[in-house]
Structure formats: structure tokens, C-alpha cells
Coordinates of C-alpha atoms in Angstrom, one line a residue:
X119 CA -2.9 13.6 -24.3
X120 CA -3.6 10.0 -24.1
X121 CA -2.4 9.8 -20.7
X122 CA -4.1 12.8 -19.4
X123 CA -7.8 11.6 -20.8
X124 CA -6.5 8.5 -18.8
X125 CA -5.9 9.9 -15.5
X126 CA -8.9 12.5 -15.7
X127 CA -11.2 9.8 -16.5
X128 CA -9.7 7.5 -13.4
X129 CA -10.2 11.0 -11.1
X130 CA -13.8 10.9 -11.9
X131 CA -14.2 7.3 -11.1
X132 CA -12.2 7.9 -7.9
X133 CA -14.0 10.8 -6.9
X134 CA -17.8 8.6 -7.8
X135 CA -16.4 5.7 -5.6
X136 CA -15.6 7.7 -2.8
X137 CA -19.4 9.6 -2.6
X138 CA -20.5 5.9 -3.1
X139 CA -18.5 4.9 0.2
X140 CA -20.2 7.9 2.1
X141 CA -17.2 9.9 2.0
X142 CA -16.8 13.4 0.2
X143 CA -15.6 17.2 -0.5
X144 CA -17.2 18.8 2.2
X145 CA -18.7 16.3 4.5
X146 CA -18.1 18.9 7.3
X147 CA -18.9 22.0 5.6
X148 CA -21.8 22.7 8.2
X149 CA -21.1 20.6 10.8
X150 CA -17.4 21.7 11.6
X151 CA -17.0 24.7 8.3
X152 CA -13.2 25.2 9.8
X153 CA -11.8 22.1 9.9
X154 CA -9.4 22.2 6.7
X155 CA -8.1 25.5 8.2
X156 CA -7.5 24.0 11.1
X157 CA -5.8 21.3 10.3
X158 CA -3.8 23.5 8.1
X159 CA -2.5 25.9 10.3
X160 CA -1.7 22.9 12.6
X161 CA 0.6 21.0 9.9
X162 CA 1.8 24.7 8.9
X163 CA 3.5 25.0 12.5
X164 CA 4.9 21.9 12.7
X165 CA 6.4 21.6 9.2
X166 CA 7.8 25.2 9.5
X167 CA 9.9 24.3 12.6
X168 CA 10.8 21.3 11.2
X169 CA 10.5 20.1 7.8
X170 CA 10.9 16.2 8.5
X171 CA 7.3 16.3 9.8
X172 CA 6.3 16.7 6.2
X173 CA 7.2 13.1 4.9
X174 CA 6.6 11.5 8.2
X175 CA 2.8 12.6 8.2
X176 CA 2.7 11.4 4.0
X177 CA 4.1 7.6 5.7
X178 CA 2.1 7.8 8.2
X179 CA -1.2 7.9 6.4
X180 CA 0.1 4.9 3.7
X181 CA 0.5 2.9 7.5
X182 CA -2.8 3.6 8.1
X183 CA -4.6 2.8 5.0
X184 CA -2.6 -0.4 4.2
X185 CA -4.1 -1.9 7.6
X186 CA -7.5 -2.2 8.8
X187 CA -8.0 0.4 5.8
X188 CA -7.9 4.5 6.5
X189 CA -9.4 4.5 9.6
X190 CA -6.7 6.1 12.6
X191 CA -5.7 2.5 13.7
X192 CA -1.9 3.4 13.5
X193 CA -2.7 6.1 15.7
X194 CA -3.9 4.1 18.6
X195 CA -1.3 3.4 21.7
X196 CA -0.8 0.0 23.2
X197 CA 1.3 -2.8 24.0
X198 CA -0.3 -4.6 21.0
X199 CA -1.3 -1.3 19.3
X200 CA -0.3 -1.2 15.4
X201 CA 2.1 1.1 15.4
X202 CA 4.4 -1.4 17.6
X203 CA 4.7 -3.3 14.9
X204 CA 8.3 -3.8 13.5
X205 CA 7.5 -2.0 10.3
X206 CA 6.0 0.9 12.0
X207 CA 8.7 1.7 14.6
X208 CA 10.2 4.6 13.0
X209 CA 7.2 6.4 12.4
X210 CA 6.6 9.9 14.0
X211 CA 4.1 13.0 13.2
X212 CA 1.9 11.2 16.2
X213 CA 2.0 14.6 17.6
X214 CA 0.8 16.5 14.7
X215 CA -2.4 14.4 14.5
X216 CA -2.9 15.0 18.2
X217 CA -2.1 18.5 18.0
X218 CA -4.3 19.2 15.2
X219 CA -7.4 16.8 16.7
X220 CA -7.3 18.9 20.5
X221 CA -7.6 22.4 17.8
X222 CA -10.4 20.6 15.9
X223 CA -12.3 19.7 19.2
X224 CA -12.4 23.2 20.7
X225 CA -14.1 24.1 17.9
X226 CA -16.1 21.2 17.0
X227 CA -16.6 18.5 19.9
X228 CA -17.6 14.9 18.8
X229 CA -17.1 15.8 15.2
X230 CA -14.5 15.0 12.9
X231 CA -12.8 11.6 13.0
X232 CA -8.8 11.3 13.6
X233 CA -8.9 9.3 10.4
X234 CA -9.8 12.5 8.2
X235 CA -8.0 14.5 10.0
X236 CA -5.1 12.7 9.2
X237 CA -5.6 12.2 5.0
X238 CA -6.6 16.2 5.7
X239 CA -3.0 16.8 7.1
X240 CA -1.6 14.7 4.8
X241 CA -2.6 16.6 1.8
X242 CA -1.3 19.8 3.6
X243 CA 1.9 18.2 4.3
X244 CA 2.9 17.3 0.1
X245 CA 1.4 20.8 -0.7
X246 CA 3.6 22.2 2.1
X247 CA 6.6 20.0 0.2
X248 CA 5.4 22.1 -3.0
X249 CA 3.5 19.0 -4.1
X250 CA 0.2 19.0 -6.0
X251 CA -3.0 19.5 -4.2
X252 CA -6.3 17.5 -4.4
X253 CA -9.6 18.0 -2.2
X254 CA -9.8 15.4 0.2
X255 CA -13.4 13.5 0.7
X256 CA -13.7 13.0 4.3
X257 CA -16.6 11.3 6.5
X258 CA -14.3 8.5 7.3
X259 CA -14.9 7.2 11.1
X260 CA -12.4 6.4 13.1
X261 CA -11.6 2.2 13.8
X262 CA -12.1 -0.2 16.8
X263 CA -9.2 -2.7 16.1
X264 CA -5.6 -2.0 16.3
X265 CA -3.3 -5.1 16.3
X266 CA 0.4 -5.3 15.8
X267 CA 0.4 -8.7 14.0
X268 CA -1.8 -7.6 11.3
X269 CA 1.1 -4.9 9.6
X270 CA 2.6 -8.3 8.5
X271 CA 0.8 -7.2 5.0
X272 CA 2.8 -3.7 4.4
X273 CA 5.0 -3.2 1.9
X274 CA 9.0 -3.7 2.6
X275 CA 12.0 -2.6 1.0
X276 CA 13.7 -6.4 0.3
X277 CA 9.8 -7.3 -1.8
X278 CA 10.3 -8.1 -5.0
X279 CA 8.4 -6.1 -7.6
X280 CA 5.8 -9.2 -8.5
X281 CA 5.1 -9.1 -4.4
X282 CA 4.7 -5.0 -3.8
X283 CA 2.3 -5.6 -7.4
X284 CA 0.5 -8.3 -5.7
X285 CA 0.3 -6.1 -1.5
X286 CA -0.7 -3.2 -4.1
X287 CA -3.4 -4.9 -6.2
X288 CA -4.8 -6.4 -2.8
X289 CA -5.9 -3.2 -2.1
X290 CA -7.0 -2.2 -5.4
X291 CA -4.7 -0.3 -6.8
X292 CA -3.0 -0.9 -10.0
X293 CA 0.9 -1.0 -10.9
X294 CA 0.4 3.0 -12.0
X295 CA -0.7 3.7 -9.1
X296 CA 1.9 1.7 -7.0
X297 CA 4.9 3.6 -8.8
X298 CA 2.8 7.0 -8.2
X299 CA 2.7 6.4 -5.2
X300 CA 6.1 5.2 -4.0
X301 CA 7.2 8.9 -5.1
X302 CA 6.4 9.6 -1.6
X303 CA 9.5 8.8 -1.3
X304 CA 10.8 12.0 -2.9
X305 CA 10.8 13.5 0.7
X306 CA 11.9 12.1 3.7
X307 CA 15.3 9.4 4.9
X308 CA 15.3 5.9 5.7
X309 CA 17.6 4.0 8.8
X310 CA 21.3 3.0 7.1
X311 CA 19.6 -0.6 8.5
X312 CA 17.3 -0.8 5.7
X313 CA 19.3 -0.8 2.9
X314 CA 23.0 -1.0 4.4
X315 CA 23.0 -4.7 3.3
X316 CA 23.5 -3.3 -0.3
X317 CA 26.3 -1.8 0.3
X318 CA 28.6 -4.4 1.5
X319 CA 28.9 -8.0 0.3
X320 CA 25.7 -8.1 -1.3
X321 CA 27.1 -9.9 -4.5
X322 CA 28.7 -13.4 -4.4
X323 CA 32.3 -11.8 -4.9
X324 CA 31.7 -9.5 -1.8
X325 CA 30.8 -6.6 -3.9
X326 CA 28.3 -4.1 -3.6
X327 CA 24.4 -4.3 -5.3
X328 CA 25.5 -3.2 -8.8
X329 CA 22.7 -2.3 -9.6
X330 CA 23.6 0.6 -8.1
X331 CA 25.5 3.7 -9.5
X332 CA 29.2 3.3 -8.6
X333 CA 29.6 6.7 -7.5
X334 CA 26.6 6.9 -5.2
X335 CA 28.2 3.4 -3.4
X336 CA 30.4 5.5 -2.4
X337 CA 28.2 8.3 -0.8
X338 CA 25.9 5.6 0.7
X339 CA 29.1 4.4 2.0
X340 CA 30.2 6.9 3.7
X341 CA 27.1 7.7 5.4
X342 CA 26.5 4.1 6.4
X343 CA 30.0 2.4 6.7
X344 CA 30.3 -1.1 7.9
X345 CA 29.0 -2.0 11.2
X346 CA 28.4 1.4 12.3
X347 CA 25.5 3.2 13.4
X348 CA 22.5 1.5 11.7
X349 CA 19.5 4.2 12.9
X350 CA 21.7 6.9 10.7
X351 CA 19.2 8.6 8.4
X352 CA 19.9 8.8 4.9
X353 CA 17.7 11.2 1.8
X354 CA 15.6 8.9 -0.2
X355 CA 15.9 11.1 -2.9
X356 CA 19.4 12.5 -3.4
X357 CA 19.3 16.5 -3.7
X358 CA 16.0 17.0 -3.4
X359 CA 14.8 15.3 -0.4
X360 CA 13.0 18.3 1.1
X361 CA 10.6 18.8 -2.3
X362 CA 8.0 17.0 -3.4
X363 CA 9.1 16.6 -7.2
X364 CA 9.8 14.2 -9.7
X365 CA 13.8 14.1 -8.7
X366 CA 13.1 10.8 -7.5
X367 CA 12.0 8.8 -10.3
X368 CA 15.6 10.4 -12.1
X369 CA 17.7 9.1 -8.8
X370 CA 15.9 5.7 -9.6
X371 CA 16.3 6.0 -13.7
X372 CA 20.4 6.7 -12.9
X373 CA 21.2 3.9 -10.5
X374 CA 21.1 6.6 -7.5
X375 CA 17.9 4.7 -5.6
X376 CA 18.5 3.9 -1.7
X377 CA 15.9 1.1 -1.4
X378 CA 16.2 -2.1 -3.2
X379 CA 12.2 -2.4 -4.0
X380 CA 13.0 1.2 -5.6
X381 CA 15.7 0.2 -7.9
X382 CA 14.3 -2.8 -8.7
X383 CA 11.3 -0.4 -10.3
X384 CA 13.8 0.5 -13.0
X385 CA 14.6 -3.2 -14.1
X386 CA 11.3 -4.5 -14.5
X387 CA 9.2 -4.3 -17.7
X388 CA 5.9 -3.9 -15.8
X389 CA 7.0 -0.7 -13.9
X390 CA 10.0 0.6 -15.7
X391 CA 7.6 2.4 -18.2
X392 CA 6.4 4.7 -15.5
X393 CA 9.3 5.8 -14.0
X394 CA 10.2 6.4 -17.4
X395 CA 7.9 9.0 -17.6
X396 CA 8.0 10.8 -14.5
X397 CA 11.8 11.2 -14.9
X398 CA 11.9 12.9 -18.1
X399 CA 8.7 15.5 -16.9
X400 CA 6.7 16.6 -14.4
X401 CA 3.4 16.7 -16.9
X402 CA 0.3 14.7 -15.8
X403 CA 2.5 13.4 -12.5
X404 CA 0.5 15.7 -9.9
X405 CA -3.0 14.8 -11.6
X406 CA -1.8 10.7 -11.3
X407 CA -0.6 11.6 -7.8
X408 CA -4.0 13.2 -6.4
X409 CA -5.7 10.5 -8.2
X410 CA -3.5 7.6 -6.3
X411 CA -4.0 9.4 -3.1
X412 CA -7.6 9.8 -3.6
X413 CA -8.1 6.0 -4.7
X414 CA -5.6 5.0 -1.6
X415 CA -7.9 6.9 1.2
X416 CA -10.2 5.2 0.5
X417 CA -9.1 2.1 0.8
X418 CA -11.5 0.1 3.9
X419 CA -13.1 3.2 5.1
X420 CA -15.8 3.2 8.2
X421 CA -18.5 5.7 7.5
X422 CA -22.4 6.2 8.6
X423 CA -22.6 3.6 12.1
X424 CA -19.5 1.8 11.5
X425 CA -16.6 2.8 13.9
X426 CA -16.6 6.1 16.2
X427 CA -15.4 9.7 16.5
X428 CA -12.3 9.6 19.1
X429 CA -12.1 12.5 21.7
X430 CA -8.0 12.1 21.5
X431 CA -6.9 10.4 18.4
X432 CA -4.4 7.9 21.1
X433 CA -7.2 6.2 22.8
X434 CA -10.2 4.3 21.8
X435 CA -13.1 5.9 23.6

């Protein structure tokens, strides 16, 4: 009960910070009254003809608030553009976005920003997953900067948990909420590359990380054997990559998680707690999800004169 009081309490506070920063529940119910439909139907189609557009979209909006806050940088093209950033070339849903922003402007012209319609899409993509819900506050405004070198910040899988703690804090959320959060990772695969090196020689005898079940070596072996194809996707969350549960956080508890910065959740005292308690039920995980999400959206928004509204979500205007 504790908890719960806990997270309601921290949903308020959320929900007060983001009127504060000019961004709301319904900041375009009568300037564009459709555009959760919309943007629903749009991230329906995709995610219906192929479910990996799900998790993508969730990644992609964590890209995009980690850098220049949540404001569509990582959706700008360029030679220097964000998303060319090593950490951000195997990100995809581009298309959604677009798809869903060339809908929104029939219907609304010089309206909505491609940085809400991307948390809106977002949302619809975990509930699509049969995740939790939330209602998103929108009235974000879409940036003027997006630079490659400045991804250097995210988050990797080799981090240690004291440095994804630290990237976490620096945007203002607390170790909870990092651990909520990284259950995005209950849908969607990573590249063999990313974690392969566990896998072989990682231990000073030439084993594998043993930290790691025994059993699943062998499956991550399999998929990923030495020196072969490194872009090979693998399930973050073993049988369940598909749903948006709490599977994940079990995978992690048994020794069965991919990523190192995963695992490494399990063995430390400051994090171990919480995936503790997602593993053994689901209770009071979707309220401390929406809450995370809602507290990571708006993380550096531009609202009132700061920013623009893009015409296509691609191109600065």
C-alpha cells in the first residue's frame, strides 16, 4: 500500500510539473480535437503489419528525450543530424512519425509539433504491446538543434550501474524510475554486436560472463556464434518479447538478461530491490511505468515561443 501512496503521490507531482512547463492533457482539444485518433490509427497500421514497430517507436522517444530534451531532434535528417550518431544507428519507426505527422496536417496545418506526436505514438505503441496507458500532456514544440556529437550522453549497454544512475539522475529521474524504465526493454531485440562479447572469452579463463545463466549461454550462443553475423537480432526479453509485461525483470532476476547494464541491475544493492519487485508481480508496475514516462517527456521541453511546429517531422522548416 506503501508503494502505491508512493507512486500516486509522484503521478500528481508529475502531472503539476508538466502544466507548470506549459505542457498538458488536452493542449489540442480545440485546436486539432483529433489528433490522438489520429495518431492512433496511424501506429495501429503500422504495428499490425509488423509488430517490431512497437518497441522501436518506445526507443525512439527515450533517443529523443535523453538529447536536447523531448523535442523531435532525433527525427531530423542530416549528415550531422542526431540520429547518425553511433548509438542511434539502429533505430527505425522514422516512418511512423512521418506517416502519422502528413495525417495530422491534413487535418490540422501548422498545428501539432512532431515532438508530441511522437510521446502520442509512443503511448499507443506500449498500449498496442498490452502495456499500461497514461494521458500524455502535449504542447511540446518541436527543436532547432540536432547534432550527432551530442548522443555522447545516452545510456550504453557496457555502463556500469553507478554511471546509468548518474546519465539518469542528470536528467532528473531517480534510480526507480531508471529500472521502470529500462523495462522497455520487455519488447523489442538488440544486434548479437552488443552483447556478443559476453558470450565468448569474457572471463580471464576464456569463459563466458557468469553472471549469466548457463543454459541461456548456450541459446545466446547459438544465435550469435563466434565471429558470425554481428547485426543478428536477438529478444531482449526471452519468451515474451512481443508483450509489454513484467517477464523481463524475471529473465533479469534468473540470470537470463542479454545486456550487461541489465544483468548488472540484479547484483547491485541500489537497483536489485526493484527488480525484485516487478519480477514477483505485476501490482503498482503500470502506475510506476506511466509515471516514469510522464516524468521522462518532459524532460527539456520547448513550449510557448521556444522552438517551431515542423511541416514534415525530417526537415527543419
Amino acid at each position: 500500500m506503501a508503494f502505491i501512496l508512493i507512486i500516486q503521490l509522484s503521478l500528481s507531482w508529475v502531472i503539476n510539473t508538466a502544466e507548470a512547463q506549459n505542457t498538458r492533457v488536452g493542449f489540442y482539444s480545440s485546436t486539432c480535437p483529433n489528433v490522438e485518433s489520429i495518431v492512433r490509427s496511424t501506429v495501429e497500421s503500422h504495428v499490425y503489419s509488423d509488430q517490431t514497430a512497437a518497441p522501436a517507436l518506445l526507443r525512439l522517444f527515450f533517443h529523443d528525450c535523453f538529447v536536447q530534451g523531448c523535442d523531435g531532434s532525433i527525427l531530423i535528417t542530416g549528415p550531422s543530424a542526431e540520429k547518425n550518431a553511433l548509438t542511434n544507428l539502429g533505430l527505425r519507426g522514422f516512418d511512423v512519425i512521418e506517416d502519422a505527422k502528413t495525417k495530422v496536417e491534413a487535418a490540422c496545418p501548422g498545428v501539432v509539433s512532431c515532438a508530441d506526436i511522437l510521446a502520442l505514438a509512443t503511448r499507443d505503441a506500449v498500449v498496442l504491446s498490452k502495456g499500461t496507458s497514461w494521458n500524455v500532456p502535449t504542447g511540446r514544440r518541436d527543436g532547432l538543434v540536432s547534432s550527432s556529437s551530442d548522443a555522447a550522453i545516452m545510456p550504453t549497454p557496457s555502463d556500469s550501474i553507478d554511471v546509468l544512475k548518474k546519465k539518469f539522475s542528470d536528467k532528473g529521474l531517480n534510480t526507480q524510475e531508471f529500472v521502470t524504465l529500462v523495462a522497455a526493454h520487455t519488447i523489442g531485440q538488440t544486434d548479437c554486436q552488443f552483447f556478443n562479447y559476453r558470450l565468448y572469452n569474457f572471463t580471464s579463463d576464456g569463459n563466458a560472463d557468469t553472471t549469466i545463466n548457463t543454459a541461456f549461454v548456450s541459446e545466446l550462443q547459438s544465435a550469435c556464434p563466434f565471429g558470425g553475423d554481428a547485426s543478428k537480432r536477438v529478444a531482449l526479453d526471452k519468451g515474451s518479447q512481443t508483450t509489454f509485461d513484467t517477464s523481463f525483470f524475471k529473465n533479469v532476476r534468473d540470470g537470463n538478461g542479454v545486456l550487461e547494464s541489465d544483468q548488472r541491475m540484479w547484483a547491485d544493492n541500489s537497483t536489485s530491490p526493484y527488480v525484485r519487485q516487478y519480477a514477483e508481480t505485476y501490482y503498482g508496475f503500470g502506475t510506476a511505468f506511466a509515471h516514469a514516462m510522464i516524468k521522462m517527456g518532459n524532460i527539456g521541453v520547448k513550449t510557448g515561443s521556444d522552438g517551431e511546429i515542423r511541416t514534415v517531422c525530417s526537415a527543419f522548416n
